[in-house]
């Protein structure tokens, strides 16, 4: 089975035509991650002399330094170099899910032409790190899989329309569970649908290290001077934020940046890390990756919705076996904010959400009696 990989690449060019070598940016990223140019050289497998030549080439193009060397402190990025690094990470964070989706679609097209096991497991899912881990394990197990990232509503609607076998979405635990289940109710169909537990995960506020703006709760988002970056309309994360704002009595119009949304949690974290916003709302894992502080506000379940009949499909059975494996659970448990206990458990709607399901059944009985 052929695997397609698409990586984002960007460049900076002077008006006269000279271009910054892509390896300069990669080298700066490695310096920030590993703390010194020497360590970055080991990571990139280049000589120290060659690395300095690349740095000098970049400095000549900009007419400004990129690295500062201090004895005993390793290598420090200049403000210009830091902007280049954050730009690279923001581009990757925003585009990677889109490119992963495109790569998955191209794999399916190649298989259809080459007659390589044309039947694929189609997954439409809200972006998350546990479902990405599942995709990686399916590929490693030679299971033909087509993964498409989108909003939670898009995912469950795609299942309803027959466009996929598994749809990934998330539901908060506690007081917002019933409201969220009701939000997805048109696509849940209790009699014929089943839910597969994947993981729990934490959502909250992402802020710069040290929390310089002293943002601790959603009410702080409405303070004058606080710049916010949101998720896109239709995402489950944005819906959860709206519930939190409603509980706090905060009108979205009071928040500077509420209407500006990114399509992934990593893109939100990169936006904050680059200094373009003071706070974002999303998952803990990308906040830690971008060295941000994280204020947890809500724990939620990430679930896969499927038709009951799909549970007998060989590819779905393989997905269930992977989720129930120690390897999958231990890998997901290592992701900040995630816990994979119970991964792979299949439930009815009533088993997954006893109180919302009972309330919905009571409402239906009341309507039928009238």
GROMACS .gro file of C-alpha atoms in nm:
model
  370
    1UNK     CA    1   0.000   0.000   0.000
    2UNK     CA    2   0.146   0.333  -0.108
    3UNK     CA    3   0.165   0.617   0.144
    4UNK     CA    4   0.139   0.979   0.028
    5UNK     CA    5   0.302   1.252   0.236
    6UNK     CA    6   0.264   1.626   0.168
    7UNK     CA    7   0.472   1.874   0.366
    8UNK     CA    8   0.419   2.252   0.367
    9UNK     CA    9   0.711   2.457   0.236
   10UNK     CA   10   0.749   2.832   0.217
   11UNK     CA   11   1.020   3.070   0.106
   12UNK     CA   12   1.136   3.432   0.138
   13UNK     CA   13   1.282   3.601  -0.167
   14UNK     CA   14   1.447   3.939  -0.214
   15UNK     CA   15   1.317   4.166  -0.493
   16UNK     CA   16   1.636   4.089  -0.685
   17UNK     CA   17   1.566   3.716  -0.676
   18UNK     CA   18   1.788   3.581  -0.395
   19UNK     CA   19   1.598   3.329  -0.183
   20UNK     CA   20   1.644   3.224   0.178
   21UNK     CA   21   1.744   2.855   0.179
   22UNK     CA   22   1.473   2.641   0.339
   23UNK     CA   23   1.743   2.468   0.547
   24UNK     CA   24   1.811   2.796   0.731
   25UNK     CA   25   1.460   2.800   0.877
   26UNK     CA   26   1.481   2.429   0.960
   27UNK     CA   27   1.813   2.494   1.135
   28UNK     CA   28   1.667   2.781   1.339
   29UNK     CA   29   1.375   2.560   1.445
   30UNK     CA   30   1.622   2.295   1.564
   31UNK     CA   31   1.825   2.556   1.753
   32UNK     CA   32   1.515   2.670   1.941
   33UNK     CA   33   1.411   2.312   2.019
   34UNK     CA   34   1.756   2.188   2.128
   35UNK     CA   35   1.914   2.504   2.272
   36UNK     CA   36   2.234   2.526   2.072
   37UNK     CA   37   2.367   2.532   1.719
   38UNK     CA   38   2.582   2.228   1.791
   39UNK     CA   39   2.280   2.023   1.898
   40UNK     CA   40   2.091   2.147   1.591
   41UNK     CA   41   2.381   2.030   1.373
   42UNK     CA   42   2.357   1.681   1.522
   43UNK     CA   43   1.981   1.678   1.460
   44UNK     CA   44   2.019   1.796   1.098
   45UNK     CA   45   2.330   1.580   1.043
   46UNK     CA   46   2.534   1.871   0.905
   47UNK     CA   47   2.876   2.000   1.004
   48UNK     CA   48   2.910   2.298   1.237
   49UNK     CA   49   3.096   2.486   0.965
   50UNK     CA   50   2.821   2.424   0.709
   51UNK     CA   51   2.555   2.531   0.958
   52UNK     CA   52   2.731   2.860   1.023
   53UNK     CA   53   2.758   2.915   0.648
   54UNK     CA   54   2.381   2.874   0.619
   55UNK     CA   55   2.320   3.114   0.908
   56UNK     CA   56   2.554   3.375   0.755
   57UNK     CA   57   2.374   3.336   0.422
   58UNK     CA   58   2.043   3.410   0.592
   59UNK     CA   59   2.186   3.705   0.783
   60UNK     CA   60   2.325   3.850   0.459
   61UNK     CA   61   1.984   3.825   0.293
   62UNK     CA   62   1.809   4.010   0.578
   63UNK     CA   63   2.094   4.239   0.670
   64UNK     CA   64   2.036   4.146   1.035
   65UNK     CA   65   2.165   3.879   1.279
   66UNK     CA   66   1.977   3.553   1.335
   67UNK     CA   67   2.179   3.397   1.618
   68UNK     CA   68   2.351   3.530   1.928
   69UNK     CA   69   2.622   3.316   2.087
   70UNK     CA   70   2.683   3.343   2.461
   71UNK     CA   71   2.945   3.139   2.641
   72UNK     CA   72   2.776   2.888   2.867
   73UNK     CA   73   2.427   2.970   2.736
   74UNK     CA   74   2.431   2.802   2.397
   75UNK     CA   75   2.271   2.979   2.100
   76UNK     CA   76   1.995   3.238   2.130
   77UNK     CA   77   1.759   3.330   1.849
   78UNK     CA   78   1.728   3.699   1.770
   79UNK     CA   79   1.375   3.846   1.752
   80UNK     CA   80   1.393   3.814   1.371
   81UNK     CA   81   1.487   3.446   1.394
   82UNK     CA   82   1.209   3.384   1.646
   83UNK     CA   83   0.955   3.532   1.403
   84UNK     CA   84   1.082   3.302   1.128
   85UNK     CA   85   1.048   3.000   1.357
   86UNK     CA   86   0.696   3.091   1.469
   87UNK     CA   87   0.596   3.158   1.108
   88UNK     CA   88   0.717   2.812   1.011
   89UNK     CA   89   0.528   2.650   1.297
   90UNK     CA   90   0.211   2.845   1.230
   91UNK     CA   91   0.216   2.746   0.863
   92UNK     CA   92   0.260   2.380   0.956
   93UNK     CA   93  -0.009   2.395   1.225
   94UNK     CA   94  -0.264   2.552   0.993
   95UNK     CA   95  -0.192   2.347   0.679
   96UNK     CA   96  -0.095   2.002   0.808
   97UNK     CA   97  -0.452   1.872   0.866
   98UNK     CA   98  -0.558   2.000   0.523
   99UNK     CA   99  -0.256   1.837   0.359
  100UNK     CA  100  -0.310   1.515   0.556
  101UNK     CA  101  -0.667   1.504   0.425
  102UNK     CA  102  -0.548   1.562   0.068
  103UNK     CA  103  -0.277   1.299   0.102
  104UNK     CA  104  -0.535   1.047   0.224
  105UNK     CA  105  -0.760   1.123  -0.073
  106UNK     CA  106  -0.466   1.080  -0.314
  107UNK     CA  107  -0.383   0.743  -0.158
  108UNK     CA  108  -0.737   0.627  -0.232
  109UNK     CA  109  -0.710   0.745  -0.593
  110UNK     CA  110  -0.379   0.565  -0.637
  111UNK     CA  111  -0.522   0.243  -0.494
  112UNK     CA  112  -0.818   0.261  -0.731
  113UNK     CA  113  -0.585   0.295  -1.032
  114UNK     CA  114  -0.340   0.029  -0.913
  115UNK     CA  115  -0.623  -0.202  -0.796
  116UNK     CA  116  -0.470  -0.220  -0.449
  117UNK     CA  117  -0.749  -0.319  -0.210
  118UNK     CA  118  -0.981  -0.036  -0.320
  119UNK     CA  119  -1.210  -0.061  -0.018
  120UNK     CA  120  -1.104   0.193   0.248
  121UNK     CA  121  -1.212   0.276   0.601
  122UNK     CA  122  -1.346   0.631   0.569
  123UNK     CA  123  -1.308   0.851   0.876
  124UNK     CA  124  -1.440   1.207   0.897
  125UNK     CA  125  -1.332   1.366   1.222
  126UNK     CA  126  -1.288   1.675   1.428
  127UNK     CA  127  -0.915   1.738   1.453
  128UNK     CA  128  -0.747   1.577   1.753
  129UNK     CA  129  -0.432   1.393   1.854
  130UNK     CA  130  -0.591   1.062   1.954
  131UNK     CA  131  -0.763   1.022   1.617
  132UNK     CA  132  -0.434   1.112   1.447
  133UNK     CA  133  -0.269   0.834   1.649
  134UNK     CA  134  -0.542   0.592   1.539
  135UNK     CA  135  -0.482   0.689   1.176
  136UNK     CA  136  -0.107   0.627   1.212
  137UNK     CA  137  -0.168   0.285   1.367
  138UNK     CA  138  -0.415   0.189   1.092
  139UNK     CA  139  -0.163   0.285   0.824
  140UNK     CA  140   0.111   0.088   1.003
  141UNK     CA  141  -0.122  -0.214   1.009
  142UNK     CA  142  -0.173  -0.183   0.631
  143UNK     CA  143  -0.542  -0.093   0.672
  144UNK     CA  144  -0.657   0.123   0.378
  145UNK     CA  145  -0.791   0.439   0.542
  146UNK     CA  146  -0.919   0.772   0.419
  147UNK     CA  147  -0.911   1.046   0.684
  148UNK     CA  148  -1.078   1.382   0.638
  149UNK     CA  149  -1.057   1.652   0.906
  150UNK     CA  150  -1.337   1.902   0.959
  151UNK     CA  151  -1.573   2.034   1.223
  152UNK     CA  152  -1.763   1.798   1.454
  153UNK     CA  153  -2.095   1.881   1.290
  154UNK     CA  154  -1.944   1.819   0.946
  155UNK     CA  155  -1.820   1.480   1.062
  156UNK     CA  156  -2.147   1.347   1.205
  157UNK     CA  157  -2.339   1.492   0.908
  158UNK     CA  158  -2.104   1.306   0.673
  159UNK     CA  159  -2.190   0.977   0.848
  160UNK     CA  160  -2.559   1.058   0.815
  161UNK     CA  161  -2.507   1.112   0.441
  162UNK     CA  162  -2.320   0.784   0.398
  163UNK     CA  163  -1.986   0.954   0.325
  164UNK     CA  164  -1.791   0.769   0.597
  165UNK     CA  165  -1.798   0.471   0.835
  166UNK     CA  166  -1.663   0.655   1.140
  167UNK     CA  167  -1.727   1.016   1.248
  168UNK     CA  168  -1.518   1.176   1.523
  169UNK     CA  169  -1.666   1.439   1.755
  170UNK     CA  170  -1.633   1.541   2.119
  171UNK     CA  171  -1.872   1.594   2.409
  172UNK     CA  172  -1.783   1.769   2.740
  173UNK     CA  173  -1.837   1.590   3.069
  174UNK     CA  174  -2.067   1.738   3.330
  175UNK     CA  175  -2.307   2.031   3.301
  176UNK     CA  176  -2.268   2.087   2.925
  177UNK     CA  177  -2.314   1.725   2.822
  178UNK     CA  178  -2.691   1.743   2.767
  179UNK     CA  179  -2.670   2.065   2.563
  180UNK     CA  180  -2.397   1.920   2.345
  181UNK     CA  181  -2.576   1.590   2.285
  182UNK     CA  182  -2.884   1.790   2.188
  183UNK     CA  183  -2.666   1.989   1.947
  184UNK     CA  184  -2.571   1.667   1.764
  185UNK     CA  185  -2.910   1.497   1.809
  186UNK     CA  186  -3.024   1.530   1.443
  187UNK     CA  187  -2.743   1.295   1.339
  188UNK     CA  188  -2.724   1.053   1.633
  189UNK     CA  189  -3.025   0.825   1.555
  190UNK     CA  190  -3.026   0.620   1.880
  191UNK     CA  191  -3.179   0.305   1.728
  192UNK     CA  192  -2.916   0.250   1.460
  193UNK     CA  193  -2.604   0.437   1.576
  194UNK     CA  194  -2.326   0.327   1.808
  195UNK     CA  195  -2.054   0.525   1.984
  196UNK     CA  196  -1.691   0.420   2.028
  197UNK     CA  197  -1.493   0.578   2.310
  198UNK     CA  198  -1.148   0.695   2.203
  199UNK     CA  199  -1.013   0.914   2.485
  200UNK     CA  200  -1.079   1.196   2.726
  201UNK     CA  201  -0.894   1.524   2.682
  202UNK     CA  202  -0.867   1.866   2.845
  203UNK     CA  203  -0.970   2.194   2.685
  204UNK     CA  204  -0.881   2.532   2.825
  205UNK     CA  205  -0.708   2.865   2.780
  206UNK     CA  206  -0.367   2.887   2.610
  207UNK     CA  207  -0.160   3.186   2.722
  208UNK     CA  208   0.202   3.298   2.692
  209UNK     CA  209   0.448   3.154   2.945
  210UNK     CA  210   0.404   3.326   3.279
  211UNK     CA  211   0.053   3.442   3.180
  212UNK     CA  212   0.154   3.809   3.145
  213UNK     CA  213  -0.204   3.922   3.073
  214UNK     CA  214  -0.334   3.744   3.387
  215UNK     CA  215  -0.606   3.556   3.201
  216UNK     CA  216  -0.755   3.284   3.423
  217UNK     CA  217  -1.118   3.238   3.311
  218UNK     CA  218  -1.342   3.307   3.012
  219UNK     CA  219  -1.466   3.632   3.171
  220UNK     CA  220  -1.112   3.767   3.130
  221UNK     CA  221  -1.145   3.738   2.752
  222UNK     CA  222  -1.371   4.044   2.753
  223UNK     CA  223  -1.118   4.267   2.930
  224UNK     CA  224  -1.001   4.570   2.730
  225UNK     CA  225  -0.672   4.506   2.553
  226UNK     CA  226  -0.691   4.124   2.562
  227UNK     CA  227  -0.655   3.977   2.212
  228UNK     CA  228  -0.823   3.641   2.152
  229UNK     CA  229  -0.795   3.379   1.875
  230UNK     CA  230  -1.092   3.145   1.827
  231UNK     CA  231  -1.164   2.820   1.642
  232UNK     CA  232  -1.367   2.822   1.321
  233UNK     CA  233  -1.751   2.829   1.321
  234UNK     CA  234  -1.897   2.477   1.328
  235UNK     CA  235  -1.616   2.329   1.537
  236UNK     CA  236  -1.702   2.149   1.859
  237UNK     CA  237  -1.442   2.355   2.044
  238UNK     CA  238  -1.610   2.682   1.944
  239UNK     CA  239  -1.947   2.541   2.052
  240UNK     CA  240  -1.798   2.452   2.392
  241UNK     CA  241  -1.652   2.801   2.427
  242UNK     CA  242  -1.995   2.951   2.351
  243UNK     CA  243  -2.145   2.743   2.632
  244UNK     CA  244  -1.876   2.864   2.873
  245UNK     CA  245  -1.935   3.226   2.769
  246UNK     CA  246  -2.310   3.188   2.812
  247UNK     CA  247  -2.262   3.052   3.164
  248UNK     CA  248  -2.033   3.347   3.247
  249UNK     CA  249  -2.278   3.598   3.098
  250UNK     CA  250  -2.024   3.721   2.841
  251UNK     CA  251  -2.149   3.833   2.501
  252UNK     CA  252  -1.912   3.719   2.221
  253UNK     CA  253  -1.921   4.071   2.073
  254UNK     CA  254  -1.727   4.195   2.378
  255UNK     CA  255  -1.426   3.975   2.294
  256UNK     CA  256  -1.162   4.120   2.062
  257UNK     CA  257  -1.085   3.846   1.809
  258UNK     CA  258  -1.389   3.625   1.871
  259UNK     CA  259  -1.480   3.621   1.499
  260UNK     CA  260  -1.125   3.529   1.392
  261UNK     CA  261  -1.085   3.151   1.386
  262UNK     CA  262  -0.820   2.891   1.310
  263UNK     CA  263  -0.895   2.537   1.187
  264UNK     CA  264  -0.681   2.337   1.432
  265UNK     CA  265  -0.580   2.346   1.797
  266UNK     CA  266  -0.214   2.363   1.692
  267UNK     CA  267  -0.282   2.667   1.474
  268UNK     CA  268  -0.444   2.844   1.773
  269UNK     CA  269  -0.140   2.763   1.988
  270UNK     CA  270   0.098   2.885   1.718
  271UNK     CA  271  -0.100   3.208   1.687
  272UNK     CA  272  -0.063   3.277   2.059
  273UNK     CA  273   0.302   3.169   2.064
  274UNK     CA  274   0.384   3.410   1.782
  275UNK     CA  275   0.247   3.700   1.990
  276UNK     CA  276  -0.041   3.771   1.750
  277UNK     CA  277  -0.293   3.699   2.026
  278UNK     CA  278  -0.278   3.694   2.406
  279UNK     CA  279  -0.501   3.392   2.456
  280UNK     CA  280  -0.664   3.109   2.266
  281UNK     CA  281  -0.903   2.830   2.357
  282UNK     CA  282  -0.817   2.469   2.277
  283UNK     CA  283  -0.640   2.151   2.377
  284UNK     CA  284  -0.358   2.118   2.627
  285UNK     CA  285  -0.127   1.915   2.399
  286UNK     CA  286  -0.043   2.190   2.146
  287UNK     CA  287  -0.019   2.448   2.426
  288UNK     CA  288   0.258   2.242   2.587
  289UNK     CA  289   0.426   2.184   2.252
  290UNK     CA  290   0.447   2.558   2.189
  291UNK     CA  291   0.568   2.619   2.547
  292UNK     CA  292   0.254   2.806   2.648
  293UNK     CA  293   0.084   2.802   2.986
  294UNK     CA  294  -0.247   2.618   2.998
  295UNK     CA  295  -0.550   2.682   3.222
  296UNK     CA  296  -0.780   2.376   3.207
  297UNK     CA  297  -1.152   2.455   3.197
  298UNK     CA  298  -1.325   2.143   3.070
  299UNK     CA  299  -1.270   1.768   3.026
  300UNK     CA  300  -1.446   1.605   2.734
  301UNK     CA  301  -1.483   1.270   2.564
  302UNK     CA  302  -1.366   1.217   2.208
  303UNK     CA  303  -1.596   0.965   2.039
  304UNK     CA  304  -1.642   0.792   1.706
  305UNK     CA  305  -1.998   0.761   1.578
  306UNK     CA  306  -2.084   0.472   1.347
  307UNK     CA  307  -2.377   0.272   1.215
  308UNK     CA  308  -2.438  -0.048   1.411
  309UNK     CA  309  -2.398  -0.254   1.093
  310UNK     CA  310  -2.055  -0.105   1.028
  311UNK     CA  311  -1.919  -0.268   1.343
  312UNK     CA  312  -1.900  -0.598   1.153
  313UNK     CA  313  -1.683  -0.456   0.874
  314UNK     CA  314  -1.326  -0.596   0.883
  315UNK     CA  315  -1.165  -0.249   0.876
  316UNK     CA  316  -1.380  -0.126   1.164
  317UNK     CA  317  -1.296  -0.440   1.362
  318UNK     CA  318  -0.926  -0.370   1.306
  319UNK     CA  319  -0.974  -0.012   1.428
  320UNK     CA  320  -1.144  -0.142   1.743
  321UNK     CA  321  -0.860  -0.387   1.807
  322UNK     CA  322  -0.604  -0.109   1.768
  323UNK     CA  323  -0.787   0.121   2.011
  324UNK     CA  324  -0.811  -0.159   2.268
  325UNK     CA  325  -0.438  -0.237   2.242
  326UNK     CA  326  -0.185  -0.142   2.508
  327UNK     CA  327   0.029   0.027   2.244
  328UNK     CA  328  -0.249   0.267   2.140
  329UNK     CA  329  -0.355   0.347   2.495
  330UNK     CA  330  -0.001   0.405   2.620
  331UNK     CA  331   0.078   0.629   2.321
  332UNK     CA  332  -0.234   0.840   2.376
  333UNK     CA  333  -0.173   0.858   2.752
  334UNK     CA  334   0.163   1.023   2.678
  335UNK     CA  335  -0.011   1.311   2.497
  336UNK     CA  336  -0.056   1.606   2.735
  337UNK     CA  337  -0.413   1.628   2.861
  338UNK     CA  338  -0.522   1.295   2.711
  339UNK     CA  339  -0.628   0.968   2.877
  340UNK     CA  340  -0.718   0.656   2.677
  341UNK     CA  341  -0.874   0.440   2.948
  342UNK     CA  342  -1.165   0.250   2.795
  343UNK     CA  343  -1.056   0.319   2.436
  344UNK     CA  344  -1.239   0.096   2.189
  345UNK     CA  345  -1.547   0.046   2.405
  346UNK     CA  346  -1.866   0.034   2.196
  347UNK     CA  347  -2.180   0.190   2.348
  348UNK     CA  348  -2.536   0.273   2.264
  349UNK     CA  349  -2.642   0.635   2.298
  350UNK     CA  350  -2.821   0.553   2.625
  351UNK     CA  351  -2.508   0.385   2.764
  352UNK     CA  352  -2.283   0.675   2.665
  353UNK     CA  353  -2.518   0.952   2.781
  354UNK     CA  354  -2.774   0.808   3.029
  355UNK     CA  355  -2.926   1.138   3.143
  356UNK     CA  356  -2.953   1.315   2.803
  357UNK     CA  357  -3.089   0.997   2.643
  358UNK     CA  358  -3.350   0.954   2.917
  359UNK     CA  359  -3.455   1.318   2.884
  360UNK     CA  360  -3.484   1.284   2.507
  361UNK     CA  361  -3.691   0.966   2.541
  362UNK     CA  362  -3.922   1.136   2.789
  363UNK     CA  363  -3.965   1.428   2.551
  364UNK     CA  364  -4.051   1.192   2.266
  365UNK     CA  365  -4.307   1.007   2.482
  366UNK     CA  366  -4.465   1.337   2.582
  367UNK     CA  367  -4.490   1.447   2.220
  368UNK     CA  368  -4.647   1.117   2.112
  369UNK     CA  369  -4.910   1.131   2.391
  370UNK     CA  370  -5.024   1.470   2.263
   0.00000   0.00000   0.00000
